[in-house]
Short mmCIF file of C-alpha atoms in Angstrom, two decimals:
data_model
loop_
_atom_site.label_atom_id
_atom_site.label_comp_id
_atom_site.label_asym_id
_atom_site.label_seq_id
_atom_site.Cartn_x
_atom_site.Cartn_y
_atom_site.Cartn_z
CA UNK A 634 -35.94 -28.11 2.33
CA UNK A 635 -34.16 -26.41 5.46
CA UNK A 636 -33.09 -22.66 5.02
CA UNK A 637 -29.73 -21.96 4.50
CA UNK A 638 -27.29 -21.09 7.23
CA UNK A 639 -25.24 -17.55 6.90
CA UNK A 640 -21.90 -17.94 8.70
CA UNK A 641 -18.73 -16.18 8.11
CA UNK A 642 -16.51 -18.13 5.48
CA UNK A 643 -13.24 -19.37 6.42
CA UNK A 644 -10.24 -20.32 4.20
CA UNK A 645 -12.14 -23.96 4.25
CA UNK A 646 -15.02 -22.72 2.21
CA UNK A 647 -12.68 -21.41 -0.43
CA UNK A 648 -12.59 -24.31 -2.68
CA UNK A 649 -16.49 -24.21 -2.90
CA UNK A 650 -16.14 -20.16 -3.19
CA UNK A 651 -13.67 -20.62 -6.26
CA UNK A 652 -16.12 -22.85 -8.12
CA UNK A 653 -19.38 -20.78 -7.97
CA UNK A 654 -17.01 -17.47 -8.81
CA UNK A 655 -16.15 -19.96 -12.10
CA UNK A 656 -19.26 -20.35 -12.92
CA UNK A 657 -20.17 -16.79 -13.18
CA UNK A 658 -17.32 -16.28 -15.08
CA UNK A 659 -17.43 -18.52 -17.45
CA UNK A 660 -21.25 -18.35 -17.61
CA UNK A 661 -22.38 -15.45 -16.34
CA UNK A 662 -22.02 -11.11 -16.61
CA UNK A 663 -22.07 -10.49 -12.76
CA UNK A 664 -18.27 -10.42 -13.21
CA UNK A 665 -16.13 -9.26 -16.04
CA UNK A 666 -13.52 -11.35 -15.38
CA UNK A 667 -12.76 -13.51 -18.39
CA UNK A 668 -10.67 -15.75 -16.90
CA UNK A 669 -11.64 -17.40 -13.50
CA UNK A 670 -8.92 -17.24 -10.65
CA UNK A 671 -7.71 -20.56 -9.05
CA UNK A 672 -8.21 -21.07 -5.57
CA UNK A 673 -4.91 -19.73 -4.47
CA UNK A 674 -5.98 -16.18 -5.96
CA UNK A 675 -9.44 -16.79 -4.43
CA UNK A 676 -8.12 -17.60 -0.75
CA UNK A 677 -5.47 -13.90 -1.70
CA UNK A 678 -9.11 -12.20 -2.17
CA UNK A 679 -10.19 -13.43 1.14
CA UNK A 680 -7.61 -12.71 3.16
CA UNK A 681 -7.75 -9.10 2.01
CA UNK A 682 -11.30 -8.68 2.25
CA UNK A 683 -10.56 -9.81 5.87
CA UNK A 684 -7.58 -8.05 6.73
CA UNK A 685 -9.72 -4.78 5.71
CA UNK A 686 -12.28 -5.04 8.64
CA UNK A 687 -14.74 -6.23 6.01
CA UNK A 688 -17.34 -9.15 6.14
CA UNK A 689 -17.56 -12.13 3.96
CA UNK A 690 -20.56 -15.05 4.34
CA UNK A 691 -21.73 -17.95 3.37
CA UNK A 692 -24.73 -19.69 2.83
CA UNK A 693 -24.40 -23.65 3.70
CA UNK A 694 -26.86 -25.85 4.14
CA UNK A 695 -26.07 -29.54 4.75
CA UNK A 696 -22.37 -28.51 4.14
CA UNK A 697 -22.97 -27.85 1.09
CA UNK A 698 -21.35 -24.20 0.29
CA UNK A 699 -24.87 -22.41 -1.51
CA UNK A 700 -23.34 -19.21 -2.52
CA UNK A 701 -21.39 -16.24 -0.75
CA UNK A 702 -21.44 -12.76 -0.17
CA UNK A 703 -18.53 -10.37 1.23
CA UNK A 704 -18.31 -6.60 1.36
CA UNK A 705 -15.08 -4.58 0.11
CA UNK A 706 -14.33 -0.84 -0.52
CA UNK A 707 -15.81 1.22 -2.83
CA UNK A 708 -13.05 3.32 -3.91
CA UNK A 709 -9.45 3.28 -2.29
CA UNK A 710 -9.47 7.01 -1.04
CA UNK A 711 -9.68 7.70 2.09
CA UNK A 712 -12.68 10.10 2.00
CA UNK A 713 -14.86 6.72 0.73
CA UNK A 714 -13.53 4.94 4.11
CA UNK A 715 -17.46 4.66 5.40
CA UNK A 716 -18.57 2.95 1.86
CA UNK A 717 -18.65 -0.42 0.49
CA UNK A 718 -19.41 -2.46 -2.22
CA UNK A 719 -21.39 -5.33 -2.02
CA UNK A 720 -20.83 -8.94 -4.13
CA UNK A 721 -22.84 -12.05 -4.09
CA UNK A 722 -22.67 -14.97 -5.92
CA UNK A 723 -24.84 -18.24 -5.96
CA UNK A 724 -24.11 -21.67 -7.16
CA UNK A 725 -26.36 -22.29 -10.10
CA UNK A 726 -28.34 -25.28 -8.55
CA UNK A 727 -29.14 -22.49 -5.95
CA UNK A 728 -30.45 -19.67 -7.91
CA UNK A 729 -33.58 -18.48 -7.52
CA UNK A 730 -34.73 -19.86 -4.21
CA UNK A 731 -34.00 -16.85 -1.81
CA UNK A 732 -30.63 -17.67 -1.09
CA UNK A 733 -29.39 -13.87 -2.24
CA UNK A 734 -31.93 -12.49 -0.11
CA UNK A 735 -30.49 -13.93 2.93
CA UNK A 736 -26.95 -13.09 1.99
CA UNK A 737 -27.61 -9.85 1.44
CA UNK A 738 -29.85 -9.11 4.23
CA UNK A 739 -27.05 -10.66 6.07
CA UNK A 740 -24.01 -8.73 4.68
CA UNK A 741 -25.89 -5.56 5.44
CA UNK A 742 -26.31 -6.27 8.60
CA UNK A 743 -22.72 -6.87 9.14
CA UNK A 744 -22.05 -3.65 7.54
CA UNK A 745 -23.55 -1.68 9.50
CA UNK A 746 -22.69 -3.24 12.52
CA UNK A 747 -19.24 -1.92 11.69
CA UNK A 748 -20.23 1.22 11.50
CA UNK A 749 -20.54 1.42 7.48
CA UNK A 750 -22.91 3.79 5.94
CA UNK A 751 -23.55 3.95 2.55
CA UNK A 752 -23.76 0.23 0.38
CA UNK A 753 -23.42 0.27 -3.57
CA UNK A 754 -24.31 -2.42 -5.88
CA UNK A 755 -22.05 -2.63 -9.08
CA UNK A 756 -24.16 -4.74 -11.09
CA UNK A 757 -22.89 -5.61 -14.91
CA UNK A 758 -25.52 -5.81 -17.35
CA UNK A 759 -27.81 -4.95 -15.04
CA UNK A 760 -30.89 -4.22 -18.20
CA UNK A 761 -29.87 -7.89 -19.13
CA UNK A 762 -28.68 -11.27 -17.50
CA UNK A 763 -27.87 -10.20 -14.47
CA UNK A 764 -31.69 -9.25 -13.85
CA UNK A 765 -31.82 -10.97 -11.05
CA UNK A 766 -28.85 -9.25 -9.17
CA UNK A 767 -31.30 -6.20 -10.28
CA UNK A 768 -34.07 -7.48 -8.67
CA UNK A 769 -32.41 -8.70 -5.85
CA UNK A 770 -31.10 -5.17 -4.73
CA UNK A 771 -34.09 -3.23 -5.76
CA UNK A 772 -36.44 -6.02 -3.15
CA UNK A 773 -33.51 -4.72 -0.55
CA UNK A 774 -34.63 -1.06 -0.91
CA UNK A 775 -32.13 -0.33 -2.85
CA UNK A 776 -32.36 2.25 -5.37
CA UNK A 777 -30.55 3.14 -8.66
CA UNK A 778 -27.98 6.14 -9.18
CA UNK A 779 -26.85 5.14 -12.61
CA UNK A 780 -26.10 3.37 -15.58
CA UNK A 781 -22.51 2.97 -17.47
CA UNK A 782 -23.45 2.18 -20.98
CA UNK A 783 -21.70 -0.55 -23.02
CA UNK A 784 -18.41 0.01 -20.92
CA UNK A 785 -17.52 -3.81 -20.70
CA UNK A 786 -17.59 -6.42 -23.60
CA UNK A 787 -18.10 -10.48 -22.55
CA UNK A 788 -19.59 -13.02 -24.22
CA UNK A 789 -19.42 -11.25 -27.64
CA UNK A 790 -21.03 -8.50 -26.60
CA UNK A 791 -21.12 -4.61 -25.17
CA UNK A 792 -22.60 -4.80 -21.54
CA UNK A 793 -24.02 -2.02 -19.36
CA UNK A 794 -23.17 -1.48 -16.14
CA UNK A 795 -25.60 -0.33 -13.13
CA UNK A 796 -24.58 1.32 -9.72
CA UNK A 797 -27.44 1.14 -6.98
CA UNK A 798 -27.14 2.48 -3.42
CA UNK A 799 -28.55 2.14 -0.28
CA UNK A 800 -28.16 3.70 2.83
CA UNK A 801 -26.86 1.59 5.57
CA UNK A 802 -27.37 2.69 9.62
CA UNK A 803 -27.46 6.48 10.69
CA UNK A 804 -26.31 7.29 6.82
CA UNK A 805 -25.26 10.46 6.00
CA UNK A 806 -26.90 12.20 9.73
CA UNK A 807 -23.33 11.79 11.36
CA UNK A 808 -19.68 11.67 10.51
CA UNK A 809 -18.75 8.03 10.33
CA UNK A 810 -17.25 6.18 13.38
CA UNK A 811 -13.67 5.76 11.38
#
């Protein structure tokens, strides 16, 4: 099996983008959505994420759309300008077989190529099914800062949510480039 290619994503990709997000949805706690967005709202997301100055990936191999990754802001004040949040999703016939890794790796790259500092990982029931987003970030040195207890309810129950950080470039040392 060939390793996945990371690329930016482009308003093509979207249709593949919309379906994995619908999995987790309907399937999953990495989002609390409860009712997955078409693809028009999906390809609204993207441009935005764009139009900010932030990356979004994918991973394709054999054209076939693997999972994605993009990076938005953290909060919407300007004094947060220098962090982001991270999200990655994978199609289920993907998971497990490193294809996060290489997103990630990937999107925090990008970050910090433009000049980003600090990364946080908003991972819902982080102590549960999303274990593997857990995992994922903690193999990426990142580290946790906290835990939201029972603050969301999906799938007939009370979820926790976890916030992990990681420093991205010169961190905190200067004043950020924007």
């Amino acid at each position: 099996m060939t390793k996945p290619a990371i690329r930016p994503a482009t308003p093509a990709d979207i249709p593949a983008i919309a379906a994995i997000y619908t999995h987790a949805v309907l399937h999953g706690t990495a989002s609390w959505e409860l009712n997955p967005p078409g693809e028009a709202e999906m390809l609204r997301r993207f441009e935005t994420i764009l139009a900010g100055g932030y990356p979004y990936l994918v991973a394709e191999r054999e054209g076939e759309v693997l999972g994605y990754a993009y990076a938005g802001a953290y909060r919407p004040r300007p004094a947060y300008r220098a962090t982001v949040e991270n999200s990655i999703y994978i199609a289920p016939t993907a998971q497990g077989l490193g294809v996060g890794g290489l997103l990630l790796d990937a999107l925090m790259k990008a970050c910090t190529e433009h000049g980003f500092r600090q990364m946080i990982a908003v991972i819902g029931d982080g102590t549960g099914a999303s274990v593997g987003s857990r995992r994922l970030h903690e193999k990426a040195g990142f580290r946790l800062i906290g835990v939201a207890e029972k603050v969301g309810f999906k799938h007939g129950r009370w979820l926790d949510q976890m916030l992990m950080q990681k420093e991205l470039g010169e961190g905190d040392r200067s004043p950020p480039p924007f």
